[in-house]
Amino acid sequence: MEILPFCRGLFLLVASISLVGPSLLVDQHTSGHAGRYQPALQPSQSVPDTGTYLLESTSGKLCLKATMGLGYTVIIKKKSWYYNVDPSMLLVSGHCGTNAVTLSLTLPNNSASLQLTYSLVDSVSYVSKLSVHISPQPACDGCSSGTYPGELSNISLFQAPPGESYQCSSQILLVMTEELQVRLVPLQIQAFKVPDGGYGQEVMCPADYNSAVVPTILWATAFGLLLIAVLTYLLVKDRRGTGYQRL
């Protein structure tokens, strides 16, 4: 009779571990450093690794999916320092609601985080609030350690109709404060109505649209001008030839 409670406790322990997900398992693997983990800033910028983050409701329904690379830029004494987030170290959490979805990405020891809130208003989904912070190691000799927080509120970022995703291959630079910037590259994100196994139809960001459409417009304009010049030349040549004909 004493074996049954023990087995039940063992089952609950195994179940709780299986529900943790990959992010927390990585944190456990680095637990020897997690208590004192601090991001190390770098003097040069590079493209951050891309990770995919899923947020599910209590019923197991997917309410947000995001694929992105995340980087921080910290300005110390008028010099920029950079930190790229390793996706495997992030703990994913949040909340799924009918008209609001909150995604939180956190590094060990809460040494850095990003939290965004998606809102659904008048059949348009968008990020209405974004807050971040980073507590890095001192970047240089004579530099003090500290926390750099930033928040953007009452905003309308990454707008898309429900069932569609917002996509941007170009770098998105968000200026949080005079000392802190956030880099997202690339980015594809969708909230509320998220299909299983992928994303809905993409809404292209302005930077990607300009890079794709503007060259096409320029080529079309150049071709149109060239065509007008050729037709004008042929018309003038034809008129001159007609003027020398004898009656």
Short mmCIF file of C-alpha atoms in Angstrom, two decimals:
data_model
loop_
_atom_site.label_atom_id
_atom_site.label_comp_id
_atom_site.label_asym_id
_atom_site.label_seq_id
_atom_site.Cartn_x
_atom_site.Cartn_y
_atom_site.Cartn_z
CA MET A 1 0.00 0.00 0.00
CA GLU A 2 2.93 2.35 0.49
CA ILE A 3 4.21 1.81 -3.07
CA LEU A 4 1.21 3.46 -4.74
CA PRO A 5 1.81 7.03 -3.37
CA PHE A 6 5.47 6.77 -4.33
CA CYS A 7 4.63 5.74 -7.90
CA ARG A 8 2.06 8.48 -8.14
CA GLY A 9 4.62 11.05 -7.00
CA LEU A 10 7.17 9.71 -9.46
CA PHE A 11 4.61 9.97 -12.29
CA LEU A 12 3.84 13.59 -11.40
CA LEU A 13 7.54 14.42 -11.35
CA VAL A 14 8.11 12.88 -14.80
CA ALA A 15 5.02 14.62 -16.19
CA SER A 16 6.11 18.01 -14.85
CA ILE A 17 9.52 17.63 -16.50
CA SER A 18 7.99 16.64 -19.86
CA LEU A 19 5.81 19.75 -19.85
CA VAL A 20 8.72 22.09 -19.32
CA GLY A 21 9.82 22.23 -22.98
CA PRO A 22 13.26 22.62 -24.55
CA SER A 23 13.95 26.14 -23.31
CA LEU A 24 13.88 25.23 -19.62
CA LEU A 25 15.81 22.02 -20.20
CA VAL A 26 18.63 24.11 -21.67
CA ASP A 27 18.49 26.37 -18.62
CA GLN A 28 18.82 23.31 -16.38
CA HIS A 29 21.83 22.20 -18.42
CA THR A 30 23.50 25.56 -17.72
CA SER A 31 22.21 25.81 -14.16
CA GLY A 32 25.75 25.96 -12.84
CA HIS A 33 26.04 29.42 -14.45
CA ALA A 34 22.41 30.52 -14.40
CA GLY A 35 22.62 32.10 -10.96
CA ARG A 36 25.27 34.56 -12.10
CA TYR A 37 24.58 34.69 -15.82
CA GLN A 38 25.04 38.09 -17.45
CA PRO A 39 25.09 38.86 -21.19
CA ALA A 40 28.52 39.76 -22.55
CA LEU A 41 28.39 42.77 -24.86
CA GLN A 42 30.45 42.72 -28.05
CA PRO A 43 32.11 45.69 -29.83
CA SER A 44 30.92 44.67 -33.31
CA GLN A 45 27.48 43.88 -34.70
CA SER A 46 26.46 40.57 -36.26
CA VAL A 47 23.23 38.90 -37.32
CA PRO A 48 21.52 37.08 -34.41
CA ASP A 49 20.49 33.44 -34.63
CA THR A 50 16.86 32.81 -35.51
CA GLY A 51 14.51 31.01 -33.13
CA THR A 52 10.85 30.01 -33.29
CA TYR A 53 8.65 30.59 -30.25
CA LEU A 54 5.20 29.12 -29.66
CA LEU A 55 2.58 30.20 -27.16
CA GLU A 56 -0.38 27.97 -26.35
CA SER A 57 -3.52 28.50 -24.32
CA THR A 58 -4.44 26.33 -21.34
CA SER A 59 -6.49 24.18 -23.72
CA GLY A 60 -3.44 23.57 -25.92
CA LYS A 61 -4.54 25.84 -28.77
CA LEU A 62 -1.77 27.83 -30.47
CA CYS A 63 -2.38 31.57 -30.03
CA LEU A 64 0.97 33.04 -31.12
CA LYS A 65 3.92 31.97 -33.23
CA ALA A 66 7.05 34.05 -33.78
CA THR A 67 10.21 33.33 -35.76
CA MET A 68 12.90 35.94 -35.30
CA GLY A 69 16.44 36.83 -34.43
CA LEU A 70 16.78 39.07 -31.39
CA GLY A 71 19.64 41.44 -30.62
CA TYR A 72 20.30 44.32 -28.23
CA THR A 73 22.33 47.46 -28.81
CA VAL A 74 23.52 49.28 -25.70
CA ILE A 75 25.07 52.73 -25.99
CA ILE A 76 27.66 53.37 -23.27
CA LYS A 77 29.71 56.56 -23.29
CA LYS A 78 28.61 57.27 -26.88
CA LYS A 79 29.89 53.86 -28.05
CA SER A 80 27.57 51.09 -29.27
CA TRP A 81 27.87 47.58 -27.84
CA TYR A 82 25.98 44.55 -29.10
CA TYR A 83 24.47 41.37 -27.73
CA ASN A 84 22.75 38.64 -29.75
CA VAL A 85 20.36 36.35 -27.92
CA ASP A 86 20.89 32.59 -28.14
CA PRO A 87 17.37 31.20 -28.79
CA SER A 88 18.14 27.95 -26.95
CA MET A 89 18.65 29.86 -23.68
CA LEU A 90 15.28 31.60 -23.68
CA LEU A 91 12.39 30.67 -21.42
CA VAL A 92 9.06 31.22 -23.20
CA SER A 93 5.94 32.19 -21.26
CA GLY A 94 2.87 34.35 -21.69
CA HIS A 95 -0.89 34.53 -21.75
CA CYS A 96 -3.53 33.84 -24.42
CA GLY A 97 -6.70 35.94 -24.40
CA THR A 98 -9.57 36.67 -26.75
CA ASN A 99 -8.44 40.20 -27.62
CA ALA A 100 -4.95 40.27 -26.09
CA VAL A 101 -1.96 37.94 -26.23
CA THR A 102 1.25 38.45 -24.25
CA LEU A 103 4.56 36.77 -25.12
CA SER A 104 7.53 36.87 -22.74
CA LEU A 105 11.07 35.75 -23.62
CA THR A 106 13.50 35.66 -20.71
CA LEU A 107 17.17 34.77 -20.32
CA PRO A 108 18.51 32.93 -17.22
CA ASN A 109 18.66 34.97 -14.03
CA ASN A 110 16.27 37.44 -15.73
CA SER A 111 19.39 39.00 -17.19
CA ALA A 112 17.49 40.09 -20.31
CA SER A 113 13.91 39.91 -21.47
CA LEU A 114 11.47 40.92 -24.16
CA GLN A 115 7.72 41.13 -23.62
CA LEU A 116 5.21 42.08 -26.26
CA THR A 117 1.45 42.43 -26.11
CA TYR A 118 -0.70 41.73 -29.16
CA SER A 119 -4.10 43.40 -29.38
CA LEU A 120 -7.05 42.62 -31.65
CA VAL A 121 -9.13 45.69 -32.55
CA ASP A 122 -11.53 46.11 -35.48
CA SER A 123 -10.30 42.94 -37.21
CA VAL A 124 -6.66 44.05 -37.09
CA SER A 125 -4.01 42.45 -34.89
CA TYR A 126 -0.94 44.43 -33.85
CA VAL A 127 1.65 44.83 -31.10
CA SER A 128 0.33 47.54 -28.78
CA LYS A 129 3.07 47.37 -26.15
CA LEU A 130 6.68 46.21 -26.09
CA SER A 131 9.04 46.24 -23.12
CA VAL A 132 12.61 45.00 -22.81
CA HIS A 133 15.55 45.09 -20.45
CA ILE A 134 19.12 43.82 -20.34
CA SER A 135 21.58 43.60 -17.43
CA PRO A 136 24.95 42.97 -19.11
CA GLN A 137 28.44 42.54 -17.79
CA PRO A 138 30.53 45.74 -17.70
CA ALA A 139 31.46 46.36 -21.31
CA CYS A 140 34.83 48.00 -20.74
CA ASP A 141 37.37 49.02 -18.13
CA GLY A 142 35.79 51.74 -16.07
CA CYS A 143 32.29 50.85 -17.25
CA SER A 144 29.85 50.09 -14.48
CA SER A 145 27.32 47.29 -14.54
CA GLY A 146 23.66 48.19 -14.66
CA THR A 147 20.25 47.44 -16.09
CA TYR A 148 18.99 49.09 -19.26
CA PRO A 149 15.17 49.01 -19.49
CA GLY A 150 12.92 50.34 -22.23
CA GLU A 151 9.25 50.36 -23.11
CA LEU A 152 7.09 51.36 -26.07
CA SER A 153 3.37 51.73 -25.36
CA ASN A 154 0.33 52.91 -27.32
CA ILE A 155 1.94 51.63 -30.52
CA SER A 156 0.65 49.73 -33.56
CA LEU A 157 3.52 47.52 -34.72
CA PHE A 158 3.36 44.50 -37.05
CA GLN A 159 -0.23 45.03 -38.17
CA ALA A 160 -2.00 42.18 -39.95
CA PRO A 161 -5.57 40.87 -40.31
CA PRO A 162 -6.46 37.82 -38.19
CA GLY A 163 -5.29 34.67 -39.90
CA GLU A 164 -2.37 36.42 -41.61
CA SER A 165 1.24 36.91 -40.47
CA TYR A 166 3.55 39.90 -40.48
CA GLN A 167 6.87 39.22 -42.20
CA CYS A 168 10.05 41.24 -42.55
CA SER A 169 13.40 40.02 -43.87
CA SER A 170 14.97 43.46 -43.39
CA GLN A 171 16.27 44.49 -39.99
CA ILE A 172 13.74 46.16 -37.71
CA LEU A 173 15.41 48.61 -35.33
CA LEU A 174 13.36 49.72 -32.33
CA VAL A 175 14.77 52.66 -30.38
CA MET A 176 13.69 52.06 -26.80
CA THR A 177 15.73 54.79 -25.07
CA GLU A 178 18.83 56.85 -25.77
CA GLU A 179 20.89 53.98 -24.38
CA LEU A 180 19.01 50.94 -25.64
CA GLN A 181 17.87 49.63 -29.03
CA VAL A 182 16.36 46.30 -30.06
CA ARG A 183 17.12 44.59 -33.37
CA LEU A 184 14.73 42.05 -34.90
CA VAL A 185 16.01 40.30 -38.03
CA PRO A 186 14.39 38.46 -39.64
CA LEU A 187 10.84 38.50 -38.28
CA GLN A 188 7.65 36.58 -38.95
CA ILE A 189 4.92 36.68 -36.35
CA GLN A 190 1.23 35.82 -36.09
CA ALA A 191 -1.23 35.99 -33.21
CA PHE A 192 -4.78 34.87 -32.40
CA LYS A 193 -5.70 32.72 -35.44
CA VAL A 194 -2.53 30.67 -36.01
CA PRO A 195 -2.60 27.64 -38.33
CA ASP A 196 -0.92 24.42 -37.26
CA GLY A 197 2.44 23.77 -38.86
CA GLY A 198 3.08 27.17 -40.42
CA TYR A 199 1.96 30.74 -40.94
CA GLY A 200 -0.93 32.37 -42.74
CA GLN A 201 -0.57 34.64 -45.74
CA GLU A 202 2.27 37.14 -45.26
CA VAL A 203 1.87 40.89 -44.87
CA MET A 204 5.13 42.38 -46.15
CA CYS A 205 6.84 45.06 -44.04
CA PRO A 206 7.49 48.49 -45.67
CA ALA A 207 11.25 47.92 -45.93
CA ASP A 208 10.80 44.64 -47.82
CA TYR A 209 8.07 46.17 -49.97
CA ASN A 210 10.30 49.08 -50.96
CA SER A 211 13.24 46.81 -51.77
CA ALA A 212 11.03 44.59 -53.93
CA VAL A 213 8.70 47.11 -55.58
CA VAL A 214 10.83 50.25 -56.05
CA PRO A 215 13.41 48.57 -58.36
CA THR A 216 10.53 47.16 -60.44
CA ILE A 217 8.98 50.62 -60.73
CA LEU A 218 12.32 52.15 -61.74
CA TRP A 219 12.91 49.50 -64.41
CA ALA A 220 9.35 49.94 -65.72
CA THR A 221 9.79 53.73 -65.81
CA ALA A 222 13.13 53.43 -67.64
CA PHE A 223 11.62 51.01 -70.16
CA GLY A 224 8.67 53.36 -70.71
CA LEU A 225 10.95 56.34 -71.33
CA LEU A 226 13.07 54.29 -73.73
CA LEU A 227 9.97 53.17 -75.63
CA ILE A 228 8.71 56.77 -75.89
CA ALA A 229 12.12 57.90 -77.19
CA VAL A 230 12.18 55.16 -79.87
CA LEU A 231 8.62 55.90 -81.01
CA THR A 232 9.35 59.62 -81.12
CA TYR A 233 12.46 59.01 -83.20
CA LEU A 234 10.59 56.79 -85.67
CA LEU A 235 7.74 59.30 -85.96
CA VAL A 236 10.08 62.23 -86.63
CA LYS A 237 12.07 60.18 -89.16
CA ASP A 238 8.89 59.19 -90.97
CA ARG A 239 7.69 62.79 -91.21
CA ARG A 240 11.03 64.01 -92.57
CA GLY A 241 11.00 61.32 -95.24
CA THR A 242 7.46 62.24 -96.27
CA GLY A 243 8.37 65.93 -96.68
CA TYR A 244 10.86 65.20 -99.53
CA GLN A 245 8.45 63.14 -101.70
CA ARG A 246 7.53 64.64 -105.13
CA LEU A 247 3.92 65.15 -106.10
#
